[in-house]
Short mmCIF file of N, CA and C in Angstrom, two decimals:
data_model
loop_
_atom_site.label_atom_id
_atom_site.label_comp_id
_atom_site.label_asym_id
_atom_site.label_seq_id
_atom_site.Cartn_x
_atom_site.Cartn_y
_atom_site.Cartn_z
N MET I 1 0.79 -1.20 -0.02
CA MET I 1 0.00 0.03 -0.02
C MET I 1 0.89 1.20 -0.03
N SER I 2 2.05 1.18 0.55
CA SER I 2 2.86 2.31 0.64
C SER I 2 3.36 2.78 -0.71
N SER I 3 3.51 1.79 -1.67
CA SER I 3 4.01 2.15 -2.94
C SER I 3 2.84 2.97 -3.65
N SER I 4 1.67 2.65 -3.42
CA SER I 4 0.50 3.46 -4.04
C SER I 4 0.32 4.82 -3.47
N MET I 5 0.95 5.03 -2.25
CA MET I 5 0.79 6.32 -1.55
C MET I 5 1.87 7.29 -2.13
N GLY I 6 2.86 6.88 -2.79
CA GLY I 6 3.78 7.83 -3.38
C GLY I 6 5.12 7.81 -2.72
N SER I 7 5.38 7.12 -1.64
CA SER I 7 6.71 7.11 -1.11
C SER I 7 6.88 5.79 -0.39
N GLY I 8 8.18 5.49 -0.14
CA GLY I 8 8.50 4.29 0.50
C GLY I 8 8.50 4.56 2.01
N MET I 9 8.24 3.46 2.80
CA MET I 9 8.17 3.56 4.20
C MET I 9 9.54 3.27 4.80
N PHE I 10 10.31 2.40 4.10
CA PHE I 10 11.55 1.95 4.70
C PHE I 10 12.69 2.29 3.71
N PRO I 11 13.91 2.33 4.13
CA PRO I 11 15.01 2.71 3.28
C PRO I 11 15.13 1.67 2.09
N GLY I 12 15.48 2.10 1.02
CA GLY I 12 15.56 1.25 -0.17
C GLY I 12 14.38 1.40 -1.07
N GLN I 13 13.30 1.91 -0.63
CA GLN I 13 12.10 2.09 -1.51
C GLN I 13 12.18 3.51 -2.10
N GLN I 14 11.72 3.62 -3.33
CA GLN I 14 11.90 4.92 -4.00
C GLN I 14 10.70 5.75 -3.76
N SER I 15 10.95 7.05 -3.68
CA SER I 15 9.92 8.05 -3.52
C SER I 15 9.28 8.35 -4.92
N ALA I 16 7.96 8.52 -4.92
CA ALA I 16 7.32 8.75 -6.22
C ALA I 16 7.51 10.13 -6.77
N GLY I 17 7.64 11.09 -5.92
CA GLY I 17 7.74 12.49 -6.29
C GLY I 17 9.10 13.07 -6.12
N PRO I 18 9.47 14.09 -6.81
CA PRO I 18 10.77 14.78 -6.67
C PRO I 18 10.81 15.57 -5.37
N HIS I 19 9.65 15.96 -4.76
CA HIS I 19 9.57 16.79 -3.53
C HIS I 19 9.73 15.92 -2.34
N PRO I 20 10.12 16.51 -1.23
CA PRO I 20 10.20 15.71 0.02
C PRO I 20 8.86 15.20 0.55
N VAL I 21 8.88 14.18 1.28
CA VAL I 21 7.69 13.51 1.76
C VAL I 21 6.88 14.41 2.71
N GLY I 22 7.53 14.98 3.62
CA GLY I 22 6.82 15.81 4.58
C GLY I 22 6.57 17.17 3.99
N GLY I 23 5.61 17.85 4.55
CA GLY I 23 5.38 19.23 4.10
C GLY I 23 6.36 20.21 4.74
N PRO I 24 6.25 21.46 4.45
CA PRO I 24 7.21 22.45 4.99
C PRO I 24 7.21 22.41 6.53
N GLY I 25 8.42 22.22 7.13
CA GLY I 25 8.48 22.15 8.55
C GLY I 25 8.18 20.85 9.14
N GLN I 26 7.79 19.86 8.36
CA GLN I 26 7.39 18.51 8.86
C GLN I 26 8.38 17.52 8.38
N PRO I 27 8.86 16.72 9.22
CA PRO I 27 9.76 15.66 8.79
C PRO I 27 8.96 14.60 8.03
N GLY I 28 9.63 14.02 7.05
CA GLY I 28 8.97 12.93 6.37
C GLY I 28 9.39 11.53 7.02
N LEU I 29 8.71 10.53 6.54
CA LEU I 29 9.17 9.20 7.01
C LEU I 29 10.48 8.92 6.56
N LEU I 30 10.84 9.34 5.33
CA LEU I 30 12.19 9.19 4.83
C LEU I 30 12.65 10.64 4.57
N SER I 31 13.51 11.18 5.49
CA SER I 31 13.89 12.55 5.32
C SER I 31 15.03 12.66 4.34
N GLY I 32 15.91 11.75 4.35
CA GLY I 32 17.03 11.83 3.39
C GLY I 32 16.79 10.86 2.18
N ALA I 33 17.84 10.84 1.39
CA ALA I 33 17.73 9.96 0.15
C ALA I 33 17.81 8.50 0.65
N PRO I 34 17.17 7.61 -0.10
CA PRO I 34 17.19 6.17 0.37
C PRO I 34 18.64 5.75 0.24
N GLY I 35 19.06 4.99 1.24
CA GLY I 35 20.40 4.43 1.34
C GLY I 35 21.39 5.29 2.03
N ASN I 36 21.06 6.62 2.36
CA ASN I 36 21.93 7.50 3.02
C ASN I 36 21.62 7.35 4.49
N ARG I 37 22.14 6.33 5.12
CA ARG I 37 21.80 6.09 6.54
C ARG I 37 23.11 6.19 7.39
N VAL I 38 24.06 6.84 6.90
CA VAL I 38 25.40 6.83 7.55
C VAL I 38 25.33 7.86 8.71
N GLN I 39 24.59 8.89 8.62
CA GLN I 39 24.60 9.94 9.56
C GLN I 39 23.49 9.79 10.63
N GLY I 40 23.47 8.75 11.45
CA GLY I 40 22.52 8.69 12.54
C GLY I 40 21.04 8.53 11.98
N PRO I 41 20.17 8.60 12.91
CA PRO I 41 18.72 8.44 12.49
C PRO I 41 18.29 9.67 11.69
N ASN I 42 17.78 9.36 10.59
CA ASN I 42 17.29 10.53 9.70
C ASN I 42 15.89 10.28 9.22
N THR I 43 15.20 9.19 9.58
CA THR I 43 13.84 8.87 9.27
C THR I 43 13.02 8.85 10.47
N LEU I 44 11.72 8.96 10.36
CA LEU I 44 10.82 8.71 11.49
C LEU I 44 10.91 7.33 12.07
N VAL I 45 11.09 6.40 11.15
CA VAL I 45 11.20 4.97 11.64
C VAL I 45 12.44 4.88 12.42
N ASP I 46 13.60 5.45 11.92
CA ASP I 46 14.81 5.34 12.66
C ASP I 46 14.75 6.07 14.01
N ASP I 47 14.07 7.26 13.99
CA ASP I 47 13.95 8.00 15.22
C ASP I 47 13.07 7.24 16.22
N LEU I 48 11.99 6.61 15.78
CA LEU I 48 11.10 5.85 16.60
C LEU I 48 11.85 4.64 17.20
N GLU I 49 12.65 3.96 16.41
CA GLU I 49 13.48 2.83 16.85
C GLU I 49 14.47 3.32 17.91
N ALA I 50 15.14 4.42 17.59
CA ALA I 50 16.23 4.91 18.53
C ALA I 50 15.58 5.32 19.83
N SER I 51 14.41 5.98 19.81
CA SER I 51 13.79 6.51 21.06
C SER I 51 13.28 5.22 21.87
N PHE I 52 12.87 4.20 21.19
CA PHE I 52 12.40 3.03 21.81
C PHE I 52 13.54 2.32 22.59
N GLU I 53 14.67 2.26 21.80
CA GLU I 53 15.84 1.63 22.45
C GLU I 53 16.32 2.48 23.59
N ALA I 54 16.22 3.80 23.50
CA ALA I 54 16.62 4.68 24.55
C ALA I 54 15.83 4.47 25.82
N CYS I 55 14.53 4.16 25.64
CA CYS I 55 13.68 3.91 26.76
C CYS I 55 14.21 2.72 27.56
N PHE I 56 14.56 1.67 26.87
CA PHE I 56 15.04 0.44 27.56
C PHE I 56 16.38 0.64 28.12
N ALA I 57 17.25 1.40 27.35
CA ALA I 57 18.56 1.63 27.83
C ALA I 57 18.52 2.50 29.11
N SER I 58 17.59 3.42 29.28
CA SER I 58 17.58 4.20 30.43
C SER I 58 17.12 3.33 31.62
N LEU I 59 16.37 2.33 31.38
CA LEU I 59 15.88 1.48 32.52
C LEU I 59 16.96 0.53 32.97
N VAL I 60 17.91 0.12 32.08
CA VAL I 60 18.85 -0.88 32.47
C VAL I 60 20.27 -0.28 32.54
N SER I 61 20.43 1.01 32.43
CA SER I 61 21.70 1.67 32.47
C SER I 61 22.32 1.58 33.86
N GLN I 62 23.65 1.38 33.93
CA GLN I 62 24.28 1.27 35.22
C GLN I 62 24.19 2.58 35.99
N ASP I 63 24.18 3.71 35.33
CA ASP I 63 23.96 4.93 35.99
C ASP I 63 22.71 4.92 36.84
N TYR I 64 21.56 4.38 36.35
CA TYR I 64 20.29 4.34 36.98
C TYR I 64 20.24 3.26 37.98
N VAL I 65 20.91 2.18 37.74
CA VAL I 65 20.91 1.01 38.59
C VAL I 65 21.66 1.39 39.90
N ASN I 66 22.81 2.07 39.77
CA ASN I 66 23.65 2.43 40.93
C ASN I 66 23.21 3.73 41.52
N GLY I 67 22.43 4.55 40.82
CA GLY I 67 22.03 5.83 41.36
C GLY I 67 21.12 5.72 42.47
N THR I 68 21.23 6.65 43.37
CA THR I 68 20.41 6.70 44.52
C THR I 68 19.20 7.74 44.52
N ASP I 69 19.44 8.73 43.56
CA ASP I 69 18.46 9.79 43.43
C ASP I 69 17.32 9.37 42.60
N GLN I 70 16.18 8.96 43.21
CA GLN I 70 15.14 8.49 42.59
C GLN I 70 14.44 9.56 41.60
N GLU I 71 14.48 10.78 41.98
CA GLU I 71 13.86 11.89 41.18
C GLU I 71 14.73 12.02 39.84
N GLU I 72 16.08 11.86 39.97
CA GLU I 72 16.81 12.05 38.75
C GLU I 72 16.51 10.84 37.81
N ILE I 73 16.42 9.68 38.32
CA ILE I 73 16.05 8.45 37.50
C ILE I 73 14.72 8.68 36.87
N ARG I 74 13.73 9.11 37.62
CA ARG I 74 12.37 9.27 37.15
C ARG I 74 12.39 10.28 36.01
N THR I 75 13.14 11.49 36.19
CA THR I 75 13.15 12.47 35.20
C THR I 75 13.75 11.97 33.91
N GLY I 76 14.82 11.18 34.01
CA GLY I 76 15.52 10.60 32.77
C GLY I 76 14.61 9.71 32.02
N VAL I 77 13.98 8.82 32.76
CA VAL I 77 13.02 7.84 32.17
C VAL I 77 11.83 8.57 31.51
N ASP I 78 11.31 9.57 32.25
CA ASP I 78 10.17 10.32 31.72
C ASP I 78 10.50 11.02 30.37
N GLN I 79 11.79 11.63 30.35
CA GLN I 79 12.22 12.31 29.12
C GLN I 79 12.36 11.27 27.95
N CYS I 80 12.88 10.11 28.21
CA CYS I 80 13.00 9.14 27.16
C CYS I 80 11.62 8.71 26.63
N ILE I 81 10.68 8.53 27.57
CA ILE I 81 9.36 8.05 27.20
C ILE I 81 8.65 9.18 26.49
N GLN I 82 8.83 10.39 26.86
CA GLN I 82 8.19 11.52 26.20
C GLN I 82 8.66 11.71 24.76
N LYS I 83 10.04 11.51 24.57
CA LYS I 83 10.58 11.52 23.25
C LYS I 83 10.02 10.45 22.33
N PHE I 84 9.92 9.24 22.93
CA PHE I 84 9.29 8.14 22.22
C PHE I 84 7.87 8.49 21.76
N LEU I 85 7.11 9.00 22.71
CA LEU I 85 5.68 9.25 22.38
C LEU I 85 5.60 10.41 21.37
N ASP I 86 6.49 11.43 21.40
CA ASP I 86 6.55 12.49 20.43
C ASP I 86 6.79 11.94 18.97
N VAL I 87 7.80 11.06 18.87
CA VAL I 87 8.16 10.43 17.64
C VAL I 87 7.00 9.55 17.10
N ALA I 88 6.37 8.84 18.08
CA ALA I 88 5.27 8.03 17.68
C ALA I 88 4.09 8.77 17.15
N ARG I 89 3.84 9.96 17.77
CA ARG I 89 2.73 10.87 17.28
C ARG I 89 3.15 11.43 15.76
N GLN I 90 4.36 11.75 15.64
CA GLN I 90 4.81 12.20 14.24
C GLN I 90 4.67 11.08 13.24
N THR I 91 4.93 9.84 13.63
CA THR I 91 4.80 8.72 12.77
C THR I 91 3.37 8.52 12.42
N GLU I 92 2.45 8.54 13.49
CA GLU I 92 1.04 8.40 13.23
C GLU I 92 0.52 9.52 12.32
N CYS I 93 0.98 10.74 12.53
CA CYS I 93 0.55 11.87 11.67
C CYS I 93 0.98 11.67 10.35
N PHE I 94 2.16 11.14 10.08
CA PHE I 94 2.62 10.85 8.71
C PHE I 94 1.66 9.92 7.99
N PHE I 95 1.38 8.78 8.66
CA PHE I 95 0.43 7.78 8.13
C PHE I 95 -0.93 8.35 7.94
N LEU I 96 -1.44 9.18 8.78
CA LEU I 96 -2.73 9.81 8.62
C LEU I 96 -2.69 10.73 7.40
N GLN I 97 -1.61 11.46 7.20
CA GLN I 97 -1.54 12.31 6.00
C GLN I 97 -1.54 11.46 4.73
N LYS I 98 -0.80 10.35 4.77
CA LYS I 98 -0.80 9.46 3.55
C LYS I 98 -2.19 8.87 3.33
N ARG I 99 -2.81 8.56 4.37
CA ARG I 99 -4.21 8.00 4.23
C ARG I 99 -5.15 9.04 3.64
N LEU I 100 -4.96 10.29 4.10
CA LEU I 100 -5.80 11.38 3.58
C LEU I 100 -5.48 11.60 2.06
N GLN I 101 -4.21 11.59 1.70
CA GLN I 101 -3.85 11.73 0.27
C GLN I 101 -4.40 10.59 -0.54
N LEU I 102 -4.35 9.39 0.03
CA LEU I 102 -4.88 8.25 -0.75
C LEU I 102 -6.42 8.29 -0.90
N SER I 103 -7.10 8.85 0.11
CA SER I 103 -8.54 8.94 0.07
C SER I 103 -8.94 10.01 -1.00
N VAL I 104 -8.11 10.95 -1.17
CA VAL I 104 -8.41 12.03 -2.16
C VAL I 104 -8.08 11.62 -3.57
N GLN I 105 -6.89 10.93 -3.67
CA GLN I 105 -6.45 10.55 -5.04
C GLN I 105 -7.21 9.27 -5.50
N LYS I 106 -7.46 8.30 -4.62
CA LYS I 106 -8.15 7.07 -5.01
C LYS I 106 -9.20 6.70 -4.03
N PRO I 107 -10.36 7.35 -4.10
CA PRO I 107 -11.47 7.12 -3.23
C PRO I 107 -11.96 5.73 -3.37
N ASP I 108 -11.91 5.12 -4.53
CA ASP I 108 -12.42 3.72 -4.71
C ASP I 108 -11.55 2.76 -4.00
N GLN I 109 -10.29 3.00 -3.82
CA GLN I 109 -9.35 2.15 -3.12
C GLN I 109 -9.79 2.12 -1.61
N VAL I 110 -10.12 3.31 -1.04
CA VAL I 110 -10.53 3.32 0.34
C VAL I 110 -11.83 2.59 0.53
N VAL I 111 -12.76 2.68 -0.36
CA VAL I 111 -14.05 2.00 -0.26
C VAL I 111 -13.81 0.49 -0.39
N LYS I 112 -12.89 0.07 -1.27
CA LYS I 112 -12.60 -1.34 -1.36
C LYS I 112 -12.00 -1.91 -0.09
N GLU I 113 -11.13 -1.09 0.54
CA GLU I 113 -10.50 -1.53 1.85
C GLU I 113 -11.62 -1.60 2.85
N ASP I 114 -12.48 -0.63 2.96
CA ASP I 114 -13.58 -0.63 3.93
C ASP I 114 -14.49 -1.81 3.78
N VAL I 115 -14.78 -2.15 2.52
CA VAL I 115 -15.65 -3.36 2.22
C VAL I 115 -14.95 -4.63 2.61
N SER I 116 -13.67 -4.68 2.39
CA SER I 116 -12.92 -5.89 2.74
C SER I 116 -12.81 -6.06 4.30
N GLU I 117 -12.64 -4.91 4.99
CA GLU I 117 -12.61 -4.98 6.43
C GLU I 117 -13.99 -5.39 6.96
N LEU I 118 -14.99 -4.90 6.35
CA LEU I 118 -16.41 -5.28 6.87
C LEU I 118 -16.72 -6.69 6.58
N ARG I 119 -16.24 -7.23 5.49
CA ARG I 119 -16.45 -8.67 5.11
C ARG I 119 -15.68 -9.51 6.17
N ASN I 120 -14.47 -9.14 6.42
CA ASN I 120 -13.69 -9.89 7.42
C ASN I 120 -14.30 -9.87 8.79
N GLU I 121 -14.80 -8.68 9.22
CA GLU I 121 -15.48 -8.65 10.49
C GLU I 121 -16.75 -9.42 10.52
N LEU I 122 -17.51 -9.39 9.40
CA LEU I 122 -18.72 -10.24 9.33
C LEU I 122 -18.38 -11.71 9.39
N GLN I 123 -17.40 -12.16 8.71
CA GLN I 123 -16.97 -13.53 8.77
C GLN I 123 -16.56 -13.95 10.15
N ARG I 124 -15.80 -13.10 10.84
CA ARG I 124 -15.30 -13.30 12.20
C ARG I 124 -16.56 -13.46 13.12
N LYS I 125 -17.56 -12.61 12.94
CA LYS I 125 -18.72 -12.63 13.86
C LYS I 125 -19.60 -13.88 13.53
N GLU I 126 -19.69 -14.26 12.26
CA GLU I 126 -20.44 -15.45 11.90
C GLU I 126 -19.78 -16.68 12.59
N LEU I 127 -18.44 -16.77 12.51
CA LEU I 127 -17.77 -17.81 13.20
C LEU I 127 -18.04 -17.82 14.71
N LEU I 128 -18.14 -16.61 15.31
CA LEU I 128 -18.36 -16.56 16.74
C LEU I 128 -19.81 -16.95 17.03
N VAL I 129 -20.72 -16.60 16.14
CA VAL I 129 -22.13 -17.07 16.40
C VAL I 129 -22.28 -18.57 16.31
N GLN I 130 -21.57 -19.18 15.27
CA GLN I 130 -21.61 -20.62 15.13
C GLN I 130 -20.99 -21.31 16.36
N LYS I 131 -19.95 -20.73 16.88
CA LYS I 131 -19.33 -21.38 18.09
C LYS I 131 -20.29 -21.31 19.27
N HIS I 132 -21.00 -20.13 19.47
CA HIS I 132 -21.93 -19.98 20.56
C HIS I 132 -23.11 -20.94 20.29
N LEU I 133 -23.60 -21.11 19.07
CA LEU I 133 -24.71 -22.00 18.84
C LEU I 133 -24.35 -23.43 19.13
N SER I 134 -23.12 -23.82 18.81
CA SER I 134 -22.74 -25.25 19.15
C SER I 134 -22.65 -25.43 20.66
N LYS I 135 -22.20 -24.43 21.37
CA LYS I 135 -22.22 -24.51 22.80
C LYS I 135 -23.63 -24.56 23.42
N LEU I 136 -24.50 -23.77 22.80
CA LEU I 136 -25.90 -23.68 23.22
C LEU I 136 -26.52 -25.05 22.99
N HIS I 137 -26.30 -25.71 21.80
CA HIS I 137 -26.93 -27.01 21.54
C HIS I 137 -26.34 -28.04 22.50
N HIS I 138 -25.11 -27.97 22.82
CA HIS I 138 -24.46 -28.94 23.74
C HIS I 138 -25.17 -28.83 25.10
N TRP I 139 -25.30 -27.59 25.65
CA TRP I 139 -25.92 -27.43 26.97
C TRP I 139 -27.41 -27.70 26.95
N GLN I 140 -28.06 -27.52 25.84
CA GLN I 140 -29.46 -27.84 25.78
C GLN I 140 -29.55 -29.42 25.81
N GLN I 141 -28.66 -30.13 25.21
CA GLN I 141 -28.71 -31.59 25.21
C GLN I 141 -28.39 -32.09 26.63
N VAL I 142 -27.48 -31.41 27.35
CA VAL I 142 -27.16 -31.83 28.74
C VAL I 142 -28.38 -31.54 29.58
N LEU I 143 -29.03 -30.45 29.43
CA LEU I 143 -30.28 -30.19 30.25
C LEU I 143 -31.37 -31.20 29.87
N GLU I 144 -31.52 -31.55 28.65
CA GLU I 144 -32.55 -32.49 28.29
C GLU I 144 -32.23 -33.85 28.89
N ASP I 145 -30.98 -34.29 28.89
CA ASP I 145 -30.61 -35.58 29.49
C ASP I 145 -30.89 -35.61 30.95
N VAL I 146 -30.57 -34.48 31.66
CA VAL I 146 -30.82 -34.39 33.12
C VAL I 146 -32.32 -34.41 33.37
N SER I 147 -33.08 -33.72 32.60
CA SER I 147 -34.54 -33.74 32.88
C SER I 147 -35.14 -35.09 32.57
N VAL I 148 -34.69 -35.82 31.61
CA VAL I 148 -35.18 -37.19 31.31
C VAL I 148 -34.87 -38.05 32.45
N GLN I 149 -33.65 -37.97 33.05
CA GLN I 149 -33.32 -38.82 34.22
C GLN I 149 -34.20 -38.50 35.44
N HIS I 150 -34.61 -37.30 35.63
CA HIS I 150 -35.49 -36.95 36.75
C HIS I 150 -36.92 -37.37 36.52
N ARG I 151 -37.31 -37.63 35.35
CA ARG I 151 -38.77 -38.02 35.06
C ARG I 151 -38.88 -39.54 35.25
N LYS I 152 -37.86 -40.32 35.15
CA LYS I 152 -38.00 -41.78 35.28
C LYS I 152 -37.34 -42.27 36.55
N PRO I 153 -38.00 -42.15 37.68
CA PRO I 153 -37.35 -42.62 38.89
C PRO I 153 -37.36 -44.13 38.96
N SER I 154 -38.19 -44.85 38.20
CA SER I 154 -38.30 -46.32 38.19
C SER I 154 -36.98 -46.90 37.58
N ASP I 155 -36.29 -46.15 36.81
CA ASP I 155 -35.06 -46.62 36.17
C ASP I 155 -33.91 -46.70 37.18
N LEU I 156 -34.06 -45.87 38.17
CA LEU I 156 -33.00 -45.80 39.14
C LEU I 156 -33.13 -47.04 40.12
N PRO I 157 -32.02 -47.49 40.59
CA PRO I 157 -32.10 -48.65 41.63
C PRO I 157 -32.74 -48.17 42.89
N PRO I 158 -33.48 -49.02 43.60
CA PRO I 158 -34.18 -48.60 44.76
C PRO I 158 -33.18 -48.23 45.91
N PRO I 159 -33.48 -47.20 46.66
CA PRO I 159 -32.61 -46.71 47.63
C PRO I 159 -32.44 -47.70 48.87
N GLY I 160 -33.38 -48.45 49.10
CA GLY I 160 -33.34 -49.37 50.31
C GLY I 160 -34.38 -50.51 50.19
N PRO I 161 -34.39 -51.38 51.27
CA PRO I 161 -35.28 -52.50 51.14
C PRO I 161 -36.79 -52.14 51.31
N LEU I 162 -37.11 -50.96 51.84
CA LEU I 162 -38.49 -50.56 51.98
C LEU I 162 -39.06 -49.82 50.75
N ALA I 163 -38.16 -49.56 49.79
CA ALA I 163 -38.62 -48.81 48.63
C ALA I 163 -39.77 -49.50 47.88
N PHE I 164 -39.63 -50.87 47.79
CA PHE I 164 -40.79 -51.54 47.06
C PHE I 164 -42.06 -51.43 47.78
N LEU I 165 -42.05 -51.47 49.07
CA LEU I 165 -43.28 -51.32 49.90
C LEU I 165 -43.86 -49.94 49.73
N GLU I 166 -42.96 -48.96 49.73
CA GLU I 166 -43.36 -47.61 49.64
C GLU I 166 -44.04 -47.30 48.26
N GLN I 167 -43.50 -47.91 47.17
CA GLN I 167 -44.07 -47.64 45.85
C GLN I 167 -45.38 -48.42 45.77
N ALA I 168 -45.48 -49.57 46.36
CA ALA I 168 -46.75 -50.36 46.27
C ALA I 168 -47.81 -49.71 47.10
N SER I 169 -47.53 -49.14 48.22
CA SER I 169 -48.49 -48.49 49.01
C SER I 169 -48.98 -47.19 48.40
N ALA I 170 -48.22 -46.58 47.61
CA ALA I 170 -48.65 -45.36 46.92
C ALA I 170 -49.63 -45.73 45.80
N ILE I 171 -49.54 -46.91 45.29
CA ILE I 171 -50.42 -47.27 44.14
C ILE I 171 -51.81 -47.66 44.74
N LEU I 172 -51.83 -48.42 45.92
CA LEU I 172 -53.08 -48.88 46.50
C LEU I 172 -53.96 -47.70 46.88
N PRO I 173 -55.33 -47.88 46.70
CA PRO I 173 -56.18 -46.94 47.11
C PRO I 173 -56.22 -46.83 48.69
N ALA I 174 -56.63 -45.73 49.10
CA ALA I 174 -56.62 -45.54 50.61
C ALA I 174 -57.74 -46.43 51.20
N ALA I 175 -57.39 -47.03 52.26
CA ALA I 175 -58.31 -47.94 53.00
C ALA I 175 -59.38 -47.04 53.66
N PRO I 176 -60.70 -47.51 53.65
CA PRO I 176 -61.71 -46.73 54.25
C PRO I 176 -61.51 -46.83 55.82
N LEU I 177 -61.78 -45.74 56.39
CA LEU I 177 -61.62 -45.60 57.86
C LEU I 177 -62.85 -46.32 58.52
N LYS I 178 -62.56 -47.10 59.57
CA LYS I 178 -63.63 -47.87 60.28
C LYS I 178 -64.22 -46.77 61.26
N GLN I 179 -65.48 -46.86 61.28
CA GLN I 179 -66.22 -45.95 62.17
C GLN I 179 -66.58 -46.75 63.37
N SER I 180 -66.37 -46.30 64.54
CA SER I 180 -66.78 -47.07 65.73
C SER I 180 -67.87 -46.46 66.47
#
């Protein structure tokens, strides 16, 4: 998709236009020419990666491990995290701008992507419904089996030696009371 947007996301991909990727005052995802990575981080991806590594480095650095000033450690870590978040926002902004350009230049492509996403979501939900239906049928069968067992007490073995007499007495009509 990045090739249809007009510029490459990673080094080695060619930019479609002769002008820089970012607007005036905005860094592009690829600030320099592709392949010119000798001078430190020069792309948003490189900056994001470097700031991410700096976050971890600040947490495992010997200076912080041996340091006793908690406020200094907290400040250093907060600065690294803030830089990472700033670069992440810039990267997000870059992709949002590319998405906007794509929606203006090729609106049918955006509609096709939306339709594809909706189809995938519908398929996922249909599978989920099928899964729940199979569980429902299973538990309905379990409930039916349990209710059938409770309806047929004669199939169960008698609980004791008096069970036969109790069943027989329940069947017999009540004896008339003698009047004296």
